[in-house]
């Protein structure tokens, strides 16, 4: 394959593209499935033993697993912005969840900033987003149908996405009512609606026109609730019970069986979607990616949701940003492929462009991981580094990964340094032992970001 790489450097600012796969074969369909607050250890292929995820595990077994894949952020909004725009939180337009801004008003993706859907439409793709968008708090030009998606069904904003029995949902640019009672948890379970919409969309597709489906489930984000049939397999196992209290979230009474049931329901539906792709003759030439938007929020150790990692959602330790990643594409990815390539959400846009045979128009911090998907270790371009920043009540917090080195720095505290090859759990700060390396990582933190008046680098709220 003829390949053209282009590099831009500004701290971690690095991009790569190619003449693409499309010149050699028909462009593949792309289905990107995103779980919400699912931990690295919540899936079987990463060691989960209590929650059953056979269909997600099948994607891993029949395709590729990335063992060093990272989310865009440790919370929903900025992570999804990184995924859609190809920019990390040092350059992204959305660097925090709604209202964690200088003036307390939410920030959306600006009209001028292209998304991966905009890019793929240039390559002839049909595009659809289903589920949690969370990037149009102001309901303006950041709506999915104005950011490259032909169709949308789901939540525009974060708040309504907290409930699984919402009274209203968005279809394209209009809200439609649902026969639901959120507090009583009666009516139509919204996860099931998302799956039904995905079924309808795939059923309308044919082999002659490539499509991109972004399926952003809300499972297993709080609130914890799921229909009883999904809890039944877990109710007679003698598990320790975890009572849940209702408040903003209308939780079911017991958390552990509910959490497991939610994840398994999502797994069940992903399996059904894979079967539909086979039935429609789309399976072999469809790239399916499964991952999560950040680390877990619910678990207190019962499920070992963060595996060997330290931290969870809202941390920049590995447990908050190191996420499960599996991809299957029978015509291109060899079963059992495992890659230690260090990658992140902002790589998806250049990867999709690479596969579609176009170069990104968007300014991107990402590098296509297409070669890693194919198991081409020598052909895969590595990152100079990965960068994150997070600025809620404990912020600002910064993190950088450069090869085996990981640095984390909290406001007013010394930089912490870890060797992830020896200390995956980030238990032993070795900054005093490697002062020169610590200084290098501090410089990378400084050079990898631009100032943003919406997200000034100070503690925004206490």
Tab-separated table of C-alpha atoms in Angstrom:
chain	number	residue	atom	x	y	z
A	1	UNK	CA	0.000	0.000	0.000
A	2	UNK	CA	1.327	3.387	-0.972
A	3	UNK	CA	1.440	5.494	2.170
A	4	UNK	CA	2.048	9.185	2.759
A	5	UNK	CA	2.750	10.315	6.271
A	6	UNK	CA	2.603	13.857	7.429
A	7	UNK	CA	3.802	15.049	10.797
A	8	UNK	CA	3.184	18.206	12.751
A	9	UNK	CA	4.920	18.850	16.022
A	10	UNK	CA	3.838	21.124	18.864
A	11	UNK	CA	4.349	19.267	22.113
A	12	UNK	CA	2.305	16.143	21.451
A	13	UNK	CA	0.812	17.573	18.239
A	14	UNK	CA	1.331	14.771	15.739
A	15	UNK	CA	-0.722	13.593	12.789
A	16	UNK	CA	-0.399	10.895	10.198
A	17	UNK	CA	-2.459	9.807	7.204
A	18	UNK	CA	-2.180	7.751	4.075
A	19	UNK	CA	-3.464	7.358	0.578
A	20	UNK	CA	-5.613	4.778	2.246
A	21	UNK	CA	-7.112	1.345	2.039
A	22	UNK	CA	-9.877	2.401	-0.315
A	23	UNK	CA	-7.627	2.429	-3.384
A	24	UNK	CA	-7.104	-1.346	-3.078
A	25	UNK	CA	-10.580	-2.518	-2.098
A	26	UNK	CA	-14.084	-1.327	-1.405
A	27	UNK	CA	-14.330	1.053	1.516
A	28	UNK	CA	-15.391	-0.728	4.689
A	29	UNK	CA	-18.340	0.162	6.848
A	30	UNK	CA	-17.369	1.456	10.290
A	31	UNK	CA	-19.389	0.713	13.432
A	32	UNK	CA	-18.014	2.408	16.545
A	33	UNK	CA	-19.665	1.166	19.751
A	34	UNK	CA	-19.019	3.256	22.853
A	35	UNK	CA	-19.945	2.177	26.373
A	36	UNK	CA	-20.387	4.822	29.089
A	37	UNK	CA	-18.254	4.552	32.263
A	38	UNK	CA	-17.254	0.937	31.568
A	39	UNK	CA	-14.007	0.017	33.293
A	40	UNK	CA	-11.001	-1.672	31.719
A	41	UNK	CA	-11.674	-4.796	33.775
A	42	UNK	CA	-15.423	-4.973	33.157
A	43	UNK	CA	-15.087	-7.230	30.088
A	44	UNK	CA	-14.051	-10.852	29.926
A	45	UNK	CA	-11.147	-10.329	27.532
A	46	UNK	CA	-9.530	-8.118	30.184
A	47	UNK	CA	-10.059	-10.572	33.024
A	48	UNK	CA	-13.633	-10.016	34.232
A	49	UNK	CA	-14.998	-13.215	35.796
A	50	UNK	CA	-18.316	-12.191	37.361
A	51	UNK	CA	-19.979	-10.271	34.512
A	52	UNK	CA	-20.506	-12.309	31.355
A	53	UNK	CA	-19.580	-10.527	28.098
A	54	UNK	CA	-19.305	-13.332	25.497
A	55	UNK	CA	-20.190	-11.216	22.469
A	56	UNK	CA	-17.784	-8.411	23.276
A	57	UNK	CA	-15.144	-11.047	23.999
A	58	UNK	CA	-15.872	-12.559	20.582
A	59	UNK	CA	-14.958	-9.248	18.929
A	60	UNK	CA	-11.637	-9.445	20.773
A	61	UNK	CA	-11.023	-13.102	19.901
A	62	UNK	CA	-11.897	-12.706	16.230
A	63	UNK	CA	-10.089	-9.402	15.817
A	64	UNK	CA	-7.593	-7.177	17.569
A	65	UNK	CA	-7.121	-6.099	21.172
A	66	UNK	CA	-5.223	-2.920	22.014
A	67	UNK	CA	-3.691	-3.216	25.473
A	68	UNK	CA	-2.554	0.441	25.615
A	69	UNK	CA	-5.613	2.347	24.440
A	70	UNK	CA	-6.733	5.518	26.205
A	71	UNK	CA	-9.884	7.606	26.359
A	72	UNK	CA	-9.927	11.279	25.483
A	73	UNK	CA	-10.614	12.280	29.058
A	74	UNK	CA	-11.678	10.886	32.392
A	75	UNK	CA	-15.256	12.192	32.009
A	76	UNK	CA	-17.862	12.012	29.250
A	77	UNK	CA	-17.980	15.366	27.460
A	78	UNK	CA	-14.333	16.104	26.711
A	79	UNK	CA	-13.659	12.446	25.956
A	80	UNK	CA	-16.344	12.433	23.257
A	81	UNK	CA	-15.039	15.716	21.874
A	82	UNK	CA	-11.586	14.169	21.490
A	83	UNK	CA	-13.107	11.157	19.745
A	84	UNK	CA	-15.129	13.219	17.295
A	85	UNK	CA	-12.550	15.945	16.512
A	86	UNK	CA	-9.184	14.196	16.761
A	87	UNK	CA	-7.775	16.668	19.306
A	88	UNK	CA	-6.619	15.974	22.853
A	89	UNK	CA	-7.737	18.026	25.847
A	90	UNK	CA	-4.792	20.387	25.544
A	91	UNK	CA	-6.193	21.614	22.222
A	92	UNK	CA	-9.850	20.512	22.229
A	93	UNK	CA	-12.757	22.952	22.248
A	94	UNK	CA	-14.520	20.970	25.000
A	95	UNK	CA	-12.109	20.282	27.869
A	96	UNK	CA	-14.583	19.610	30.642
A	97	UNK	CA	-18.145	18.583	31.334
A	98	UNK	CA	-20.918	21.224	31.107
A	99	UNK	CA	-20.642	24.199	33.442
A	100	UNK	CA	-17.064	23.458	34.507
A	101	UNK	CA	-16.087	26.574	32.599
A	102	UNK	CA	-14.893	30.027	33.559
A	103	UNK	CA	-18.403	31.520	33.422
A	104	UNK	CA	-20.323	28.366	34.306
A	105	UNK	CA	-21.890	28.111	30.858
A	106	UNK	CA	-21.448	24.977	28.736
A	107	UNK	CA	-19.170	24.949	25.701
A	108	UNK	CA	-19.932	22.964	22.550
A	109	UNK	CA	-17.877	22.037	19.488
A	110	UNK	CA	-17.710	25.213	17.360
A	111	UNK	CA	-19.262	25.369	13.919
A	112	UNK	CA	-15.850	25.690	12.282
A	113	UNK	CA	-14.437	22.477	13.772
A	114	UNK	CA	-14.960	19.340	11.632
A	115	UNK	CA	-15.772	15.929	13.069
A	116	UNK	CA	-14.927	12.431	11.931
A	117	UNK	CA	-18.424	12.288	10.398
A	118	UNK	CA	-17.668	15.403	8.328
A	119	UNK	CA	-14.473	13.755	7.119
A	120	UNK	CA	-16.133	10.455	6.205
A	121	UNK	CA	-18.902	12.183	4.280
A	122	UNK	CA	-16.190	13.584	2.006
A	123	UNK	CA	-15.271	9.984	1.280
A	124	UNK	CA	-18.841	9.048	0.333
A	125	UNK	CA	-19.994	7.584	3.641
A	126	UNK	CA	-23.509	7.667	5.007
A	127	UNK	CA	-23.382	8.645	8.671
A	128	UNK	CA	-25.562	8.036	11.706
A	129	UNK	CA	-25.186	8.720	15.436
A	130	UNK	CA	-27.333	6.908	17.994
A	131	UNK	CA	-27.248	7.313	21.761
A	132	UNK	CA	-25.470	9.892	23.883
A	133	UNK	CA	-24.037	12.837	21.969
A	134	UNK	CA	-23.441	15.160	24.924
A	135	UNK	CA	-21.782	17.850	22.815
A	136	UNK	CA	-24.747	20.116	22.062
A	137	UNK	CA	-25.676	21.553	25.446
A	138	UNK	CA	-26.647	24.802	23.723
A	139	UNK	CA	-28.695	23.016	21.042
A	140	UNK	CA	-27.125	25.038	18.238
A	141	UNK	CA	-24.607	24.296	15.531
A	142	UNK	CA	-23.110	21.433	17.538
A	143	UNK	CA	-26.111	19.180	16.980
A	144	UNK	CA	-25.003	15.914	15.326
A	145	UNK	CA	-26.960	16.658	12.141
A	146	UNK	CA	-24.940	19.870	11.829
A	147	UNK	CA	-21.653	18.105	12.565
A	148	UNK	CA	-21.608	15.603	9.718
A	149	UNK	CA	-24.232	13.049	10.724
A	150	UNK	CA	-27.104	12.393	8.322
A	151	UNK	CA	-29.229	10.929	11.103
A	152	UNK	CA	-29.369	11.142	14.884
A	153	UNK	CA	-31.424	9.497	17.606
A	154	UNK	CA	-30.585	10.022	21.254
A	155	UNK	CA	-29.555	12.568	23.885
A	156	UNK	CA	-28.139	15.957	22.919
A	157	UNK	CA	-27.252	16.898	26.502
A	158	UNK	CA	-25.697	15.162	29.481
A	159	UNK	CA	-28.414	15.651	32.101
A	160	UNK	CA	-31.257	13.844	30.336
A	161	UNK	CA	-28.869	10.981	29.534
A	162	UNK	CA	-28.672	10.214	33.268
A	163	UNK	CA	-32.035	8.446	33.091
A	164	UNK	CA	-32.987	5.223	31.318
A	165	UNK	CA	-36.711	5.985	31.115
A	166	UNK	CA	-36.668	9.550	29.730
A	167	UNK	CA	-39.838	11.409	28.834
A	168	UNK	CA	-38.328	12.742	25.614
A	169	UNK	CA	-35.623	11.851	23.119
A	170	UNK	CA	-34.194	13.644	20.098
A	171	UNK	CA	-34.685	12.458	16.546
A	172	UNK	CA	-32.510	14.577	14.302
A	173	UNK	CA	-33.293	18.185	15.359
A	174	UNK	CA	-36.642	17.596	17.048
A	175	UNK	CA	-37.691	16.058	20.344
A	176	UNK	CA	-40.207	13.246	20.442
A	177	UNK	CA	-42.181	12.140	23.504
A	178	UNK	CA	-41.896	8.695	25.044
A	179	UNK	CA	-44.536	6.932	27.189
A	180	UNK	CA	-42.188	6.868	30.172
A	181	UNK	CA	-42.181	7.705	33.872
A	182	UNK	CA	-38.517	8.324	34.778
A	183	UNK	CA	-38.786	8.102	38.558
A	184	UNK	CA	-41.049	5.057	38.507
A	185	UNK	CA	-38.847	3.521	35.779
A	186	UNK	CA	-41.844	2.593	33.714
A	187	UNK	CA	-42.131	2.541	29.947
A	188	UNK	CA	-39.458	2.016	27.292
A	189	UNK	CA	-35.885	1.315	28.405
A	190	UNK	CA	-33.842	3.759	26.359
A	191	UNK	CA	-30.942	1.363	25.786
A	192	UNK	CA	-33.373	-0.948	24.002
A	193	UNK	CA	-34.541	1.960	21.852
A	194	UNK	CA	-30.962	2.699	20.833
A	195	UNK	CA	-30.457	-0.910	19.822
A	196	UNK	CA	-33.697	-0.917	17.826
A	197	UNK	CA	-32.626	2.231	15.989
A	198	UNK	CA	-29.255	0.667	15.204
A	199	UNK	CA	-31.050	-2.401	13.825
A	200	UNK	CA	-33.247	-0.241	11.635
A	201	UNK	CA	-30.291	1.743	10.353
A	202	UNK	CA	-28.164	-1.292	9.485
A	203	UNK	CA	-31.176	-2.973	7.872
A	204	UNK	CA	-31.466	-0.056	5.446
A	205	UNK	CA	-27.839	-0.289	4.311
A	206	UNK	CA	-26.480	-2.161	1.315
A	207	UNK	CA	-23.094	-3.365	0.100
A	208	UNK	CA	-22.659	-0.566	-2.420
A	209	UNK	CA	-22.504	2.434	-0.092
A	210	UNK	CA	-20.233	2.523	2.960
A	211	UNK	CA	-21.690	3.768	6.233
A	212	UNK	CA	-20.418	4.988	9.577
A	213	UNK	CA	-22.547	4.174	12.623
A	214	UNK	CA	-21.571	5.763	15.933
A	215	UNK	CA	-23.493	3.836	18.586
A	216	UNK	CA	-22.938	5.568	21.922
A	217	UNK	CA	-24.728	3.519	24.549
A	218	UNK	CA	-25.370	4.987	28.019
A	219	UNK	CA	-24.749	1.689	29.820
A	220	UNK	CA	-23.416	1.373	32.530
A	221	UNK	CA	-23.484	5.069	33.515
A	222	UNK	CA	-25.433	5.967	36.662
A	223	UNK	CA	-28.405	5.557	37.148
A	224	UNK	CA	-28.244	1.840	37.816
A	225	UNK	CA	-31.430	0.284	36.490
A	226	UNK	CA	-32.211	-2.533	34.099
A	227	UNK	CA	-35.219	-4.758	33.313
A	228	UNK	CA	-35.507	-7.797	35.561
A	229	UNK	CA	-34.727	-10.361	32.839
A	230	UNK	CA	-31.148	-9.048	32.678
A	231	UNK	CA	-30.679	-9.434	36.442
A	232	UNK	CA	-31.963	-12.992	36.667
A	233	UNK	CA	-28.706	-14.788	35.691
A	234	UNK	CA	-26.945	-13.068	38.608
A	235	UNK	CA	-29.561	-13.229	41.351
A	236	UNK	CA	-28.904	-16.723	42.704
A	237	UNK	CA	-25.106	-16.595	42.872
A	238	UNK	CA	-24.887	-15.530	46.497
A	239	UNK	CA	-23.255	-12.218	45.667
A	240	UNK	CA	-22.707	-9.612	48.320
A	241	UNK	CA	-25.497	-7.059	48.075
A	242	UNK	CA	-24.914	-3.352	47.660
A	243	UNK	CA	-27.985	-1.259	48.560
A	244	UNK	CA	-28.456	1.838	46.410
A	245	UNK	CA	-30.082	5.108	47.476
A	246	UNK	CA	-32.272	7.124	45.151
A	247	UNK	CA	-31.662	10.800	44.576
A	248	UNK	CA	-30.879	12.468	41.282
A	249	UNK	CA	-30.394	8.937	39.971
A	250	UNK	CA	-33.344	6.562	40.281
A	251	UNK	CA	-31.303	3.482	41.104
A	252	UNK	CA	-32.696	0.000	41.504
A	253	UNK	CA	-32.535	-1.207	45.087
A	254	UNK	CA	-29.511	-3.516	44.684
A	255	UNK	CA	-26.450	-2.425	42.758
A	256	UNK	CA	-24.283	-5.436	41.972
A	257	UNK	CA	-26.820	-7.555	40.098
A	258	UNK	CA	-28.105	-4.420	38.380
A	259	UNK	CA	-24.638	-3.362	37.199
A	260	UNK	CA	-23.850	-6.844	35.896
A	261	UNK	CA	-27.243	-7.067	34.230
A	262	UNK	CA	-26.742	-3.739	32.481
A	263	UNK	CA	-23.375	-4.736	31.035
A	264	UNK	CA	-24.664	-8.142	29.963
A	265	UNK	CA	-27.719	-6.593	28.319
A	266	UNK	CA	-25.429	-4.383	26.265
A	267	UNK	CA	-23.305	-7.429	25.419
A	268	UNK	CA	-26.390	-9.366	24.333
A	269	UNK	CA	-27.469	-6.568	22.014
A	270	UNK	CA	-23.998	-6.178	20.525
A	271	UNK	CA	-24.131	-9.877	19.678
A	272	UNK	CA	-27.465	-9.366	17.936
A	273	UNK	CA	-26.027	-6.479	15.929
A	274	UNK	CA	-23.135	-8.676	14.793
A	275	UNK	CA	-25.596	-11.319	13.651
A	276	UNK	CA	-27.535	-8.682	11.711
A	277	UNK	CA	-24.364	-7.611	9.907
A	278	UNK	CA	-23.859	-11.246	8.880
A	279	UNK	CA	-27.449	-11.601	7.725
A	280	UNK	CA	-27.166	-8.447	5.637
A	281	UNK	CA	-23.922	-9.598	4.036
A	282	UNK	CA	-22.032	-6.693	5.627
A	283	UNK	CA	-20.041	-8.524	8.248
A	284	UNK	CA	-16.777	-9.242	6.427
A	285	UNK	CA	-16.194	-5.703	5.241
A	286	UNK	CA	-17.270	-3.889	8.401
A	287	UNK	CA	-14.825	-2.588	10.978
A	288	UNK	CA	-16.441	-2.873	14.415
A	289	UNK	CA	-14.735	-1.096	17.306
A	290	UNK	CA	-15.805	-1.500	20.917
A	291	UNK	CA	-14.476	0.690	23.727
A	292	UNK	CA	-15.501	2.961	26.638
A	293	UNK	CA	-15.484	6.724	27.118
A	294	UNK	CA	-13.540	6.638	30.426
A	295	UNK	CA	-12.935	4.521	33.490
A	296	UNK	CA	-15.589	3.029	35.758
A	297	UNK	CA	-17.610	4.946	38.338
A	298	UNK	CA	-19.661	2.355	40.215
A	299	UNK	CA	-17.384	-0.402	41.463
A	300	UNK	CA	-15.818	-0.438	44.927
A	301	UNK	CA	-13.811	-3.578	44.335
A	302	UNK	CA	-16.442	-6.288	43.945
A	303	UNK	CA	-16.044	-6.497	40.157
A	304	UNK	CA	-12.426	-5.336	40.006
A	305	UNK	CA	-13.568	-2.936	37.282
A	306	UNK	CA	-10.225	-1.163	36.958
A	307	UNK	CA	-8.209	-4.394	36.928
A	308	UNK	CA	-4.612	-3.768	37.916
A	309	UNK	CA	-4.945	-0.008	37.520
A	310	UNK	CA	-5.159	2.757	40.091
A	311	UNK	CA	-8.095	5.135	40.099
A	312	UNK	CA	-11.397	5.400	38.276
A	313	UNK	CA	-13.563	8.019	36.559
A	314	UNK	CA	-12.337	11.575	37.310
A	315	UNK	CA	-8.765	10.364	37.849
A	316	UNK	CA	-5.901	10.739	35.403
A	317	UNK	CA	-4.307	7.636	36.814
A	318	UNK	CA	-4.656	4.623	34.538
A	319	UNK	CA	-7.967	3.520	36.041
A	320	UNK	CA	-9.604	6.715	34.815
A	321	UNK	CA	-8.342	6.752	31.236
A	322	UNK	CA	-6.926	3.304	30.306
A	323	UNK	CA	-9.900	1.623	28.634
A	324	UNK	CA	-10.872	-1.641	26.922
A	325	UNK	CA	-10.489	-1.709	23.143
A	326	UNK	CA	-11.371	-4.482	20.711
A	327	UNK	CA	-11.838	-4.287	16.944
A	328	UNK	CA	-13.014	-6.823	14.375
A	329	UNK	CA	-12.825	-6.586	10.586
A	330	UNK	CA	-12.693	-10.061	9.009
A	331	UNK	CA	-11.346	-8.872	5.659
A	332	UNK	CA	-8.412	-7.044	7.217
A	333	UNK	CA	-7.713	-7.961	10.860
A	334	UNK	CA	-6.282	-11.363	11.738
A	335	UNK	CA	-8.049	-13.126	14.640
A	336	UNK	CA	-6.094	-13.007	17.873
A	337	UNK	CA	-4.169	-9.844	16.997
A	338	UNK	CA	-2.848	-8.118	20.103
A	339	UNK	CA	-1.148	-4.750	19.967
A	340	UNK	CA	0.718	-2.835	22.654
A	341	UNK	CA	0.690	0.276	20.437
A	342	UNK	CA	-0.028	3.325	22.618
A	343	UNK	CA	-3.121	5.009	21.205
A	344	UNK	CA	-5.986	7.273	22.228
A	345	UNK	CA	-9.393	8.605	21.223
A	346	UNK	CA	-7.940	11.415	19.136
A	347	UNK	CA	-6.448	8.760	16.844
A	348	UNK	CA	-9.839	7.620	15.597
A	349	UNK	CA	-10.392	10.519	13.183
A	350	UNK	CA	-7.097	10.030	11.301
A	351	UNK	CA	-7.621	6.253	11.405
A	352	UNK	CA	-11.058	6.556	9.811
A	353	UNK	CA	-9.644	8.899	7.168
A	354	UNK	CA	-6.758	6.495	6.514
A	355	UNK	CA	-9.154	3.603	5.997
A	356	UNK	CA	-11.462	5.698	3.814
A	357	UNK	CA	-8.594	6.826	1.583
A	358	UNK	CA	-8.544	10.536	2.434
A	359	UNK	CA	-6.299	12.853	4.396
A	360	UNK	CA	-7.896	14.736	7.303
A	361	UNK	CA	-8.853	18.324	6.753
A	362	UNK	CA	-9.137	18.708	10.503
A	363	UNK	CA	-6.172	19.741	12.603
A	364	UNK	CA	-5.489	16.614	14.593
A	365	UNK	CA	-3.285	15.426	17.421
A	366	UNK	CA	-3.914	11.870	16.308
A	367	UNK	CA	-2.055	9.172	14.419
A	368	UNK	CA	-3.835	6.536	12.375
A	369	UNK	CA	-3.659	3.145	14.107
A	370	UNK	CA	-4.660	1.286	10.933
A	371	UNK	CA	-1.288	-0.473	10.756
A	372	UNK	CA	-1.594	-1.638	14.369
A	373	UNK	CA	-5.042	-3.036	13.625
A	374	UNK	CA	-3.478	-5.128	10.884
A	375	UNK	CA	-0.695	-6.289	13.185
A	376	UNK	CA	1.954	-4.333	11.261
A	377	UNK	CA	4.189	-3.370	14.162
A	378	UNK	CA	7.005	-1.996	12.014
A	379	UNK	CA	4.685	0.121	9.888
A	380	UNK	CA	2.852	1.710	12.801
A	381	UNK	CA	3.958	5.251	13.650
A	382	UNK	CA	4.267	5.805	17.427
A	383	UNK	CA	3.177	8.853	19.355
A	384	UNK	CA	5.730	11.248	20.728
A	385	UNK	CA	3.504	11.375	23.779
A	386	UNK	CA	-0.116	11.425	24.937
A	387	UNK	CA	-1.498	14.330	26.971
A	388	UNK	CA	-4.538	14.918	29.201
A	389	UNK	CA	-5.763	17.697	31.442
A	390	UNK	CA	-8.734	17.758	33.777
A	391	UNK	CA	-10.097	20.773	35.576
A	392	UNK	CA	-13.005	20.024	37.872
A	393	UNK	CA	-12.978	20.555	41.634
A	394	UNK	CA	-9.637	18.813	42.219
A	395	UNK	CA	-8.007	20.427	39.182
A	396	UNK	CA	-6.080	21.301	37.393
A	397	UNK	CA	-4.609	17.853	36.889
A	398	UNK	CA	-2.296	16.987	34.015
A	399	UNK	CA	-0.960	13.686	32.755
A	400	UNK	CA	1.500	12.684	30.065
A	401	UNK	CA	2.513	9.286	28.766
A	402	UNK	CA	5.749	8.970	26.799
A	403	UNK	CA	6.700	5.381	26.057
A	404	UNK	CA	7.006	3.552	29.349
A	405	UNK	CA	6.921	6.784	31.356
A	406	UNK	CA	3.774	8.282	32.858
A	407	UNK	CA	3.622	11.566	34.756
A	408	UNK	CA	0.729	12.993	36.760
A	409	UNK	CA	0.655	16.445	38.311
A	410	UNK	CA	-1.995	17.852	40.647
A	411	UNK	CA	-2.426	21.531	41.428
A	412	UNK	CA	0.067	22.650	44.058
A	413	UNK	CA	1.757	19.263	44.278
A	414	UNK	CA	5.028	17.892	42.871
A	415	UNK	CA	4.992	15.952	39.634
A	416	UNK	CA	4.599	12.190	40.082
A	417	UNK	CA	6.544	9.857	37.779
A	418	UNK	CA	5.867	6.189	37.075
A	419	UNK	CA	7.467	3.472	34.953
A	420	UNK	CA	4.416	1.625	33.633
A	421	UNK	CA	6.462	-1.375	32.512
A	422	UNK	CA	7.384	-2.059	36.132
A	423	UNK	CA	4.563	-0.342	37.995
A	424	UNK	CA	1.297	-0.671	36.074
A	425	UNK	CA	-0.657	0.250	39.177
A	426	UNK	CA	1.192	3.586	39.623
A	427	UNK	CA	2.015	2.761	43.220
A	428	UNK	CA	5.642	3.916	43.318
A	429	UNK	CA	6.447	7.537	42.484
A	430	UNK	CA	10.033	7.522	41.193
A	431	UNK	CA	10.382	11.222	40.332
A	432	UNK	CA	13.116	11.629	42.949
A	433	UNK	CA	15.080	8.757	41.386
A	434	UNK	CA	14.808	10.132	37.838
A	435	UNK	CA	14.838	13.945	38.167
A	436	UNK	CA	15.894	14.550	34.557
A	437	UNK	CA	13.061	12.403	33.236
A	438	UNK	CA	10.628	14.195	35.529
A	439	UNK	CA	11.778	17.558	34.138
A	440	UNK	CA	11.279	16.304	30.574
A	441	UNK	CA	7.748	15.199	31.377
A	442	UNK	CA	6.995	18.566	32.993
A	443	UNK	CA	8.154	20.323	29.816
A	444	UNK	CA	5.884	18.097	27.739
A	445	UNK	CA	2.955	19.073	29.935
A	446	UNK	CA	3.712	22.729	29.349
A	447	UNK	CA	4.213	22.441	25.586
A	448	UNK	CA	1.262	20.151	24.884
A	449	UNK	CA	-1.502	22.635	25.622
A	450	UNK	CA	-2.798	25.973	24.430
A	451	UNK	CA	-4.576	28.471	26.650
A	452	UNK	CA	-8.371	28.534	26.482
A	453	UNK	CA	-10.424	31.288	28.129
A	454	UNK	CA	-13.317	28.866	28.669
A	455	UNK	CA	-11.068	26.492	30.579
A	456	UNK	CA	-8.457	28.622	32.368
A	457	UNK	CA	-5.819	26.594	34.132
A	458	UNK	CA	-6.959	27.142	37.658
A	459	UNK	CA	-9.398	25.584	40.078
A	460	UNK	CA	-12.755	26.622	38.634
A	461	UNK	CA	-14.998	25.522	41.488
A	462	UNK	CA	-14.475	24.421	45.088
